């Protein structure tokens, strides 16, 4: 499978990288945290690491570390706007349960 971006998320990332003036793409991962056990990591990547798993989605490079990939495989990252709130939303088919605040999940 793969890790993908929605067209809206890819456009947002591409615009941000252009404004920033540097970067090769978006790095996604997971870390242990929160009441459900895991939380997402999201950062703009300035380089590709030797062990990164690379995907391309709507012209944007998505990088995932090998330890995080089993938890993120099949995930689509979307960029949503709901009222005054906007931000990235992980649509992860591997999630079995999430905490009430939405900050952490488990698989």
PDB file of C-alpha atoms in Angstrom:
ATOM      1  CA  UNK A   1       0.000   0.000   0.000  1.00  0.00           C
ATOM      2  CA  UNK A   2       1.090   3.599   0.456  1.00  0.00           C
ATOM      3  CA  UNK A   3       0.750   6.838   2.361  1.00  0.00           C
ATOM      4  CA  UNK A   4      -0.967   9.533   0.291  1.00  0.00           C
ATOM      5  CA  UNK A   5      -2.071  13.152   0.382  1.00  0.00           C
ATOM      6  CA  UNK A   6      -5.428  14.421  -0.752  1.00  0.00           C
ATOM      7  CA  UNK A   7      -5.251  16.973  -3.549  1.00  0.00           C
ATOM      8  CA  UNK A   8      -6.109  19.718  -1.039  1.00  0.00           C
ATOM      9  CA  UNK A   9      -3.316  18.629   1.356  1.00  0.00           C
ATOM     10  CA  UNK A  10      -0.777  18.382  -1.461  1.00  0.00           C
ATOM     11  CA  UNK A  11      -1.647  21.884  -2.638  1.00  0.00           C
ATOM     12  CA  UNK A  12      -1.273  23.246   0.915  1.00  0.00           C
ATOM     13  CA  UNK A  13       2.123  21.537   1.393  1.00  0.00           C
ATOM     14  CA  UNK A  14       3.409  22.682  -2.019  1.00  0.00           C
ATOM     15  CA  UNK A  15       2.385  26.284  -1.310  1.00  0.00           C
ATOM     16  CA  UNK A  16       4.026  26.201   2.113  1.00  0.00           C
ATOM     17  CA  UNK A  17       7.276  24.746   0.744  1.00  0.00           C
ATOM     18  CA  UNK A  18       7.313  27.429  -1.959  1.00  0.00           C
ATOM     19  CA  UNK A  19       6.823  30.226   0.623  1.00  0.00           C
ATOM     20  CA  UNK A  20       9.431  28.636   2.877  1.00  0.00           C
ATOM     21  CA  UNK A  21      11.928  28.596   0.021  1.00  0.00           C
ATOM     22  CA  UNK A  22      13.331  25.166   0.826  1.00  0.00           C
ATOM     23  CA  UNK A  23      12.308  21.590   1.509  1.00  0.00           C
ATOM     24  CA  UNK A  24      11.830  18.356  -0.393  1.00  0.00           C
ATOM     25  CA  UNK A  25       8.452  17.284   0.985  1.00  0.00           C
ATOM     26  CA  UNK A  26       6.530  16.214   4.049  1.00  0.00           C
ATOM     27  CA  UNK A  27       7.769  13.753   6.694  1.00  0.00           C
ATOM     28  CA  UNK A  28       5.137  11.701   8.565  1.00  0.00           C
ATOM     29  CA  UNK A  29       5.647   9.415  11.513  1.00  0.00           C
ATOM     30  CA  UNK A  30       4.265   8.222  14.828  1.00  0.00           C
ATOM     31  CA  UNK A  31       5.551   8.443  18.390  1.00  0.00           C
ATOM     32  CA  UNK A  32       4.397   7.007  21.693  1.00  0.00           C
ATOM     33  CA  UNK A  33       2.269   9.573  23.472  1.00  0.00           C
ATOM     34  CA  UNK A  34      -1.125  10.405  24.881  1.00  0.00           C
ATOM     35  CA  UNK A  35      -3.740   8.326  26.603  1.00  0.00           C
ATOM     36  CA  UNK A  36      -4.276   5.924  23.661  1.00  0.00           C
ATOM     37  CA  UNK A  37      -0.607   5.181  23.059  1.00  0.00           C
ATOM     38  CA  UNK A  38       0.482   6.821  19.782  1.00  0.00           C
ATOM     39  CA  UNK A  39       0.446  10.270  18.226  1.00  0.00           C
ATOM     40  CA  UNK A  40       1.232  11.506  14.737  1.00  0.00           C
ATOM     41  CA  UNK A  41       4.385  13.451  13.859  1.00  0.00           C
ATOM     42  CA  UNK A  42       4.300  15.826  10.922  1.00  0.00           C
ATOM     43  CA  UNK A  43       7.132  18.047   9.695  1.00  0.00           C
ATOM     44  CA  UNK A  44       8.472  19.585   6.537  1.00  0.00           C
ATOM     45  CA  UNK A  45      11.549  17.698   5.345  1.00  0.00           C
ATOM     46  CA  UNK A  46      14.635  19.460   4.036  1.00  0.00           C
ATOM     47  CA  UNK A  47      16.320  16.235   2.933  1.00  0.00           C
ATOM     48  CA  UNK A  48      15.629  12.555   2.318  1.00  0.00           C
ATOM     49  CA  UNK A  49      17.184  10.229   4.891  1.00  0.00           C
ATOM     50  CA  UNK A  50      18.800   6.987   3.740  1.00  0.00           C
ATOM     51  CA  UNK A  51      16.149   4.789   5.400  1.00  0.00           C
ATOM     52  CA  UNK A  52      13.095   6.887   4.431  1.00  0.00           C
ATOM     53  CA  UNK A  53      10.279   5.182   2.554  1.00  0.00           C
ATOM     54  CA  UNK A  54       9.266   7.577  -0.221  1.00  0.00           C
ATOM     55  CA  UNK A  55       5.903   8.154  -1.861  1.00  0.00           C
ATOM     56  CA  UNK A  56       4.712  10.846  -4.229  1.00  0.00           C
ATOM     57  CA  UNK A  57       1.188  12.164  -4.113  1.00  0.00           C
ATOM     58  CA  UNK A  58      -0.142  14.924  -6.395  1.00  0.00           C
ATOM     59  CA  UNK A  59       3.433  16.049  -7.057  1.00  0.00           C
ATOM     60  CA  UNK A  60       4.479  16.210  -3.386  1.00  0.00           C
ATOM     61  CA  UNK A  61       7.029  13.857  -1.834  1.00  0.00           C
ATOM     62  CA  UNK A  62       5.871  12.056   1.324  1.00  0.00           C
ATOM     63  CA  UNK A  63       8.576  10.517   3.545  1.00  0.00           C
ATOM     64  CA  UNK A  64       7.937   7.912   6.261  1.00  0.00           C
ATOM     65  CA  UNK A  65      10.460   6.270   8.574  1.00  0.00           C
ATOM     66  CA  UNK A  66      10.472   2.442   8.508  1.00  0.00           C
ATOM     67  CA  UNK A  67       9.305   2.064  12.137  1.00  0.00           C
ATOM     68  CA  UNK A  68       6.255   4.273  11.557  1.00  0.00           C
ATOM     69  CA  UNK A  69       5.240   2.792   8.215  1.00  0.00           C
ATOM     70  CA  UNK A  70       3.296  -0.240   9.562  1.00  0.00           C
ATOM     71  CA  UNK A  71       1.102   2.175  11.576  1.00  0.00           C
ATOM     72  CA  UNK A  72       0.610   4.584   8.652  1.00  0.00           C
ATOM     73  CA  UNK A  73       0.261   2.196   5.700  1.00  0.00           C
ATOM     74  CA  UNK A  74      -2.928   3.059   3.808  1.00  0.00           C
ATOM     75  CA  UNK A  75      -3.256   6.492   5.439  1.00  0.00           C
ATOM     76  CA  UNK A  76      -4.447   9.520   3.491  1.00  0.00           C
ATOM     77  CA  UNK A  77      -3.533  12.921   4.877  1.00  0.00           C
ATOM     78  CA  UNK A  78      -6.171  15.539   4.129  1.00  0.00           C
ATOM     79  CA  UNK A  79      -6.266  19.273   4.777  1.00  0.00           C
ATOM     80  CA  UNK A  80      -9.636  20.386   6.098  1.00  0.00           C
ATOM     81  CA  UNK A  81     -11.327  23.617   6.984  1.00  0.00           C
ATOM     82  CA  UNK A  82     -14.290  23.474   9.376  1.00  0.00           C
ATOM     83  CA  UNK A  83     -15.595  26.866  10.389  1.00  0.00           C
ATOM     84  CA  UNK A  84     -12.679  28.823  11.842  1.00  0.00           C
ATOM     85  CA  UNK A  85     -10.528  25.709  12.279  1.00  0.00           C
ATOM     86  CA  UNK A  86      -8.246  24.346   9.620  1.00  0.00           C
ATOM     87  CA  UNK A  87      -5.509  21.758   9.609  1.00  0.00           C
ATOM     88  CA  UNK A  88      -4.307  18.332   8.597  1.00  0.00           C
ATOM     89  CA  UNK A  89      -6.501  15.309   9.210  1.00  0.00           C
ATOM     90  CA  UNK A  90      -5.172  11.737   9.172  1.00  0.00           C
ATOM     91  CA  UNK A  91      -7.551   9.225   7.584  1.00  0.00           C
ATOM     92  CA  UNK A  92      -5.851   6.079   8.887  1.00  0.00           C
ATOM     93  CA  UNK A  93      -7.564   2.705   8.290  1.00  0.00           C
ATOM     94  CA  UNK A  94      -5.321   1.042  10.916  1.00  0.00           C
ATOM     95  CA  UNK A  95      -6.718   2.973  13.895  1.00  0.00           C
ATOM     96  CA  UNK A  96      -8.734   0.776  16.241  1.00  0.00           C
ATOM     97  CA  UNK A  97      -9.405   3.369  18.939  1.00  0.00           C
ATOM     98  CA  UNK A  98      -8.676   7.055  19.611  1.00  0.00           C
ATOM     99  CA  UNK A  99      -8.771   9.130  22.751  1.00  0.00           C
ATOM    100  CA  UNK A 100     -11.607  11.582  23.299  1.00  0.00           C
ATOM    101  CA  UNK A 101      -9.433  14.633  22.695  1.00  0.00           C
ATOM    102  CA  UNK A 102      -8.280  13.268  19.328  1.00  0.00           C
ATOM    103  CA  UNK A 103      -4.579  13.620  20.091  1.00  0.00           C
ATOM    104  CA  UNK A 104      -3.649   9.947  20.252  1.00  0.00           C
ATOM    105  CA  UNK A 105      -4.686   6.568  18.867  1.00  0.00           C
ATOM    106  CA  UNK A 106      -3.895   2.865  18.972  1.00  0.00           C
ATOM    107  CA  UNK A 107      -3.813   0.135  16.347  1.00  0.00           C
TER     108      UNK A 107
END
